[in-house]
Coordinates of C-alpha atoms in Angstrom, one line a residue:
X1 CA -53.7 33.5 3.3
X2 CA -52.4 34.4 6.8
X3 CA -48.9 32.9 7.5
X4 CA -48.8 29.7 9.6
X5 CA -52.4 30.2 10.5
X6 CA -54.8 27.5 10.5
X7 CA -56.2 27.3 7.5
X8 CA -52.6 26.9 6.0
X9 CA -52.1 24.1 8.4
X10 CA -55.4 22.5 7.4
X11 CA -54.5 23.2 3.3
X12 CA -51.0 21.3 4.4
X13 CA -52.2 18.0 5.9
X14 CA -54.8 17.9 2.9
X15 CA -58.1 16.6 4.9
X16 CA -59.5 15.2 1.2
X17 CA -56.6 12.5 1.5
X18 CA -57.6 11.5 5.3
X19 CA -60.4 9.7 4.6
X20 CA -58.0 7.0 3.4
X21 CA -56.7 6.1 7.0
X22 CA -60.1 5.9 8.4
X23 CA -61.9 3.6 6.0
X24 CA -58.8 1.2 6.6
X25 CA -59.2 1.0 10.5
X26 CA -63.0 1.1 9.7
X27 CA -62.6 -2.0 7.6
X28 CA -60.3 -4.0 10.2
X29 CA -62.3 -3.4 12.7
X30 CA -65.6 -4.4 11.0
X31 CA -63.6 -7.8 10.5
X32 CA -62.7 -7.8 14.1
X33 CA -66.3 -7.3 15.0
X34 CA -67.2 -10.0 12.9
X35 CA -64.9 -12.7 14.4
X36 CA -65.8 -11.9 17.6
X37 CA -62.5 -9.8 18.6
X38 CA -63.6 -6.1 18.1
X39 CA -61.7 -4.1 21.1
X40 CA -63.0 -0.2 21.0
X41 CA -59.7 1.3 22.8
X42 CA -56.8 -0.5 20.5
X43 CA -59.3 0.4 17.1
X44 CA -59.5 4.0 18.3
X45 CA -55.7 4.3 18.9
X46 CA -55.0 2.8 15.5
X47 CA -57.2 5.3 13.9
X48 CA -55.5 8.2 15.8
X49 CA -52.2 6.7 14.8
X50 CA -52.8 6.5 11.2
X51 CA -54.1 9.6 11.0
X52 CA -51.1 11.4 12.9
X53 CA -49.0 9.2 10.4
X54 CA -50.6 10.0 7.4
X55 CA -50.6 14.1 8.5
X56 CA -46.8 13.7 9.1
X57 CA -46.1 12.3 5.5
X58 CA -48.1 15.0 3.9
X59 CA -46.3 17.4 5.5
X60 CA -42.7 16.0 5.3
X61 CA -44.1 15.7 1.4
X62 CA -45.1 19.0 1.2
X63 CA -41.7 20.2 2.6
X64 CA -39.7 18.0 0.2
X65 CA -41.6 18.1 -3.0
X66 CA -40.6 21.8 -3.0
X67 CA -37.1 21.4 -1.8
X68 CA -36.4 18.9 -4.6
X69 CA -38.0 20.7 -7.3
X70 CA -41.3 19.1 -8.0
X71 CA -43.6 21.5 -6.6
X72 CA -43.0 24.6 -9.0
X73 CA -45.4 27.7 -9.5
X74 CA -46.8 26.0 -12.3
X75 CA -47.9 23.3 -10.5
X76 CA -51.0 21.2 -11.7
X77 CA -52.2 19.7 -8.4
X78 CA -53.9 21.5 -5.6
X79 CA -52.1 24.0 -3.5
X80 CA -49.4 23.0 -1.2
X81 CA -49.1 25.6 1.8
X82 CA -45.0 25.4 1.8
X83 CA -44.7 26.3 -2.0
X84 CA -47.1 28.8 -1.7
X85 CA -45.1 30.5 1.7
X86 CA -48.2 29.8 3.7
X87 CA -46.1 28.3 6.1
X88 CA -42.3 29.3 7.3
X89 CA -39.3 26.7 7.2
X90 CA -39.3 26.9 10.7
X91 CA -42.8 26.3 11.6
X92 CA -43.3 23.5 9.2
X93 CA -40.4 22.0 10.9
X94 CA -42.0 22.3 14.1
X95 CA -44.8 20.9 12.8
X96 CA -43.4 17.5 11.5
X97 CA -41.8 17.3 14.8
X98 CA -45.0 18.1 16.2
X99 CA -47.2 15.2 14.7
X100 CA -44.4 12.9 14.7
X101 CA -43.9 13.3 18.0
X102 CA -48.2 13.1 18.9
X103 CA -47.9 9.8 16.6
X104 CA -45.0 8.5 18.6
X105 CA -46.9 8.9 22.0
X106 CA -50.1 7.4 20.2
X107 CA -48.3 4.3 19.1
X108 CA -46.8 4.0 22.8
X109 CA -50.3 4.0 24.3
X110 CA -51.4 1.1 21.8
X111 CA -48.0 -0.7 23.1
X112 CA -49.4 -0.3 26.8
X113 CA -52.9 -1.1 26.0
X114 CA -52.1 -4.3 24.1
X115 CA -48.7 -5.8 25.0
X116 CA -49.9 -8.2 27.4
X117 CA -52.3 -10.0 25.2
X118 CA -49.7 -10.5 22.3
X119 CA -47.7 -13.7 21.7
X120 CA -43.9 -11.6 21.5
X121 CA -45.4 -9.0 24.0
X122 CA -45.7 -6.2 21.6
X123 CA -42.3 -5.7 20.4
X124 CA -43.3 -6.4 16.9
X125 CA -45.5 -3.6 17.1
X126 CA -42.1 -1.4 17.8
X127 CA -40.7 -2.9 14.4
X128 CA -44.3 -1.6 12.9
X129 CA -44.1 1.8 14.3
X130 CA -40.5 2.2 13.1
X131 CA -41.0 1.4 9.7
X132 CA -44.0 3.6 9.6
X133 CA -41.9 6.3 10.7
X134 CA -39.3 5.4 7.9
X135 CA -42.0 5.4 5.3
X136 CA -43.4 8.8 6.3
X137 CA -40.0 10.4 6.0
X138 CA -38.3 8.6 3.3
X139 CA -41.0 8.4 1.0
X140 CA -40.0 12.0 0.0
X141 CA -37.0 12.7 2.2
X142 CA -33.9 11.9 2.6
X143 CA -31.0 10.9 -0.2
X144 CA -32.6 8.0 -1.7
X145 CA -36.5 9.1 -1.5
X146 CA -39.0 6.0 -2.6
X147 CA -41.2 8.3 -4.6
X148 CA -38.3 9.6 -7.2
X149 CA -37.2 5.8 -7.7
X150 CA -40.4 4.3 -8.6
X151 CA -41.1 2.6 -5.2
X152 CA -43.9 5.0 -4.1
X153 CA -46.7 2.5 -5.2
X154 CA -45.2 -0.4 -3.5
X155 CA -44.9 1.9 -0.3
X156 CA -48.7 3.0 -0.5
X157 CA -49.8 -0.8 -1.2
X158 CA -47.8 -1.5 2.2
X159 CA -48.4 1.3 4.3
X160 CA -52.1 2.2 3.0
X161 CA -52.8 -1.5 3.0
X162 CA -51.3 -4.2 4.4
X163 CA -49.8 -3.0 7.5
X164 CA -52.3 -0.7 8.7
X165 CA -55.3 -3.2 7.9
X166 CA -53.6 -6.4 9.0
X167 CA -52.2 -5.0 12.3
X168 CA -55.5 -3.1 13.1
X169 CA -57.1 -6.6 12.8
X170 CA -54.2 -8.1 14.6
X171 CA -54.2 -6.2 17.6
X172 CA -57.9 -6.6 18.2
X173 CA -57.9 -10.3 17.5
X174 CA -54.2 -11.4 17.9
X175 CA -55.0 -13.3 14.7
X176 CA -53.9 -12.7 10.8
X177 CA -56.0 -14.4 8.6
X178 CA -56.2 -15.2 4.6
X179 CA -59.0 -13.1 4.2
X180 CA -57.7 -10.2 6.3
X181 CA -54.6 -10.1 3.9
X182 CA -56.5 -10.4 0.8
X183 CA -58.7 -7.5 2.4
X184 CA -55.7 -5.6 3.1
X185 CA -54.1 -5.8 -0.4
X186 CA -57.3 -5.1 -2.0
X187 CA -57.7 -1.2 0.1
X188 CA -53.8 -1.0 -0.5
X189 CA -54.5 -1.4 -4.4
X190 CA -57.7 0.8 -4.1
X191 CA -55.9 4.0 -2.1
X192 CA -53.0 3.4 -4.9
X193 CA -55.4 5.0 -7.7
X194 CA -54.7 8.3 -5.7
X195 CA -51.2 8.0 -6.2
X196 CA -51.4 7.0 -9.8
X197 CA -54.0 9.6 -11.2
X198 CA -51.6 12.3 -9.5
X199 CA -48.6 11.2 -11.2
X200 CA -50.5 10.7 -14.4
X201 CA -51.5 14.2 -14.2
X202 CA -47.7 15.8 -13.0
X203 CA -45.9 13.2 -15.5
X204 CA -43.9 16.0 -17.5
X205 CA -43.0 18.3 -14.1
X206 CA -41.9 14.7 -12.6
X207 CA -39.7 14.1 -15.7
X208 CA -38.1 17.8 -15.4
X209 CA -37.0 17.4 -11.9
X210 CA -36.1 13.9 -11.8
X211 CA -38.8 12.5 -10.2
X212 CA -38.8 8.6 -11.7
X213 CA -42.5 7.7 -11.1
X214 CA -43.7 4.5 -12.7
X215 CA -45.5 7.1 -15.1
X216 CA -42.1 8.7 -15.9
X217 CA -40.3 5.7 -16.3
X218 CA -42.9 3.6 -18.6
X219 CA -44.9 5.9 -20.0
X220 CA -48.6 7.7 -20.0
X221 CA -50.0 4.5 -21.3
X222 CA -48.7 2.8 -17.9
X223 CA -50.5 5.5 -16.3
X224 CA -53.8 5.1 -17.7
X225 CA -54.3 1.1 -17.8
X226 CA -52.4 0.7 -14.6
X227 CA -55.0 3.1 -12.7
X228 CA -57.7 1.1 -14.5
X229 CA -56.5 -2.1 -13.1
X230 CA -55.6 -0.7 -9.7
X231 CA -59.3 -0.4 -8.7
X232 CA -60.4 -3.6 -10.9
X233 CA -58.4 -6.0 -9.6
X234 CA -59.4 -5.3 -6.1
X235 CA -63.1 -6.1 -7.4
X236 CA -62.1 -9.3 -8.4
X237 CA -59.9 -10.0 -5.4
X238 CA -63.0 -9.7 -3.3
X239 CA -65.0 -11.8 -5.6
X240 CA -62.9 -14.8 -3.8
X241 CA -64.2 -14.2 -0.7
X242 CA -67.5 -15.8 -1.8
X243 CA -65.0 -18.8 -0.9
X244 CA -65.6 -18.2 2.7
X245 CA -69.4 -17.3 2.8
X246 CA -68.6 -12.8 2.7
X247 CA -71.2 -12.3 0.2
X248 CA -71.8 -8.9 1.0
X249 CA -68.1 -8.1 1.0
X250 CA -67.6 -9.5 -2.2
X251 CA -70.6 -8.3 -4.0
X252 CA -70.8 -4.8 -2.8
X253 CA -67.5 -3.5 -4.0
X254 CA -68.8 -4.2 -7.8
X255 CA -70.3 -1.0 -7.3
X256 CA -66.9 0.8 -6.5
X257 CA -65.8 -0.7 -9.5
X258 CA -68.5 1.0 -11.8
X259 CA -67.7 4.6 -10.5
X260 CA -63.6 3.9 -10.5
X261 CA -64.3 2.8 -14.5
X262 CA -66.4 6.1 -15.1
X263 CA -63.7 8.1 -13.6
X264 CA -61.3 6.3 -15.6
X265 CA -62.8 7.2 -19.1
X266 CA -62.8 10.2 -17.9
X267 CA -59.0 10.4 -17.1
X268 CA -58.3 9.3 -20.8
X269 CA -60.6 11.4 -22.2
X270 CA -59.1 14.5 -20.7
X271 CA -55.4 12.7 -20.7
X272 CA -53.2 15.8 -19.5
X273 CA -53.6 19.2 -17.6
X274 CA -55.0 20.7 -14.5
X275 CA -58.4 19.6 -15.7
X276 CA -57.1 15.9 -14.3
X277 CA -57.8 17.5 -10.7
X278 CA -61.5 16.4 -11.1
X279 CA -60.3 13.0 -11.7
X280 CA -58.4 13.3 -8.5
X281 CA -61.5 14.6 -6.5
X282 CA -63.5 11.6 -8.2
X283 CA -60.8 9.4 -7.1
X284 CA -60.8 10.4 -3.4
X285 CA -64.6 9.9 -3.4
X286 CA -64.5 6.5 -5.0
X287 CA -62.3 5.4 -2.4
X288 CA -64.6 6.4 0.4
X289 CA -67.2 4.4 -1.4
X290 CA -64.9 1.5 -1.6
X291 CA -64.3 1.8 2.1
X292 CA -67.8 2.0 2.9
X293 CA -68.9 -0.5 0.7
X294 CA -66.6 -3.1 2.1
X295 CA -67.0 -2.4 5.7
X296 CA -71.2 -2.5 5.0
X297 CA -70.3 -5.7 3.1
X298 CA -68.4 -7.0 6.1
X299 CA -71.1 -6.5 8.8
X300 CA -73.8 -7.9 6.4
X301 CA -71.9 -11.4 6.9

């Protein structure tokens, strides 16, 4: 692959993971639509901001995992562009700065679009934007990276669940409901399955370089059962939506639960090695399935 080529940058931003951001905005916007508050422009800007922030986080992760020794030549997971030498250090730094700047401009656009409709004139969005930037950088970078101290899962649940779903809905409707919190938490747990299967696969490499994920700290058993629960607990949570009369959003995720369980069985059978990348691919597919089912279920009523 040619150094600093478009193909190298596509590899670096990990397009297989970007669907996570898309489904969060779709689900929140579907809920806003059903509540009569859907606003296309804020929804579109939220989607762009989420994608840019995820690309930023992926690039920072690509760079700093290599610098901290987590990405070695014997890496089991998908290729990382910087570790493979496909992107130079100078280009990677410029790329991170460029995506960060683009995300900041998009965030400013969101603020200008909705500030006059929000209770606090949009200042709450400034705090959220800063938190997103801190997460993108300090998930793997800095003197005390979250992913290296067992806090990666909590960060994912917050920044790939509660915050994007909750605030995308809030920006359109100016409210935040119990149903939104439940759905947002469910989304965060489902997306954390991707982190869990990665950490389960990389547990030996992570232990060698001092990356203390939950799986490294508490053992492979936590990875196996944690992965299963991260997928099934949201299915149970969604059943509570029956209490609000949302039968579609309550029942359709059961299909996801079946697909997730099938992937978990395969993960347990394979247990270790590069073959677990099959489970990573299936996990990404299952997350998209959950997003599609939830969006459809919400729109069905």
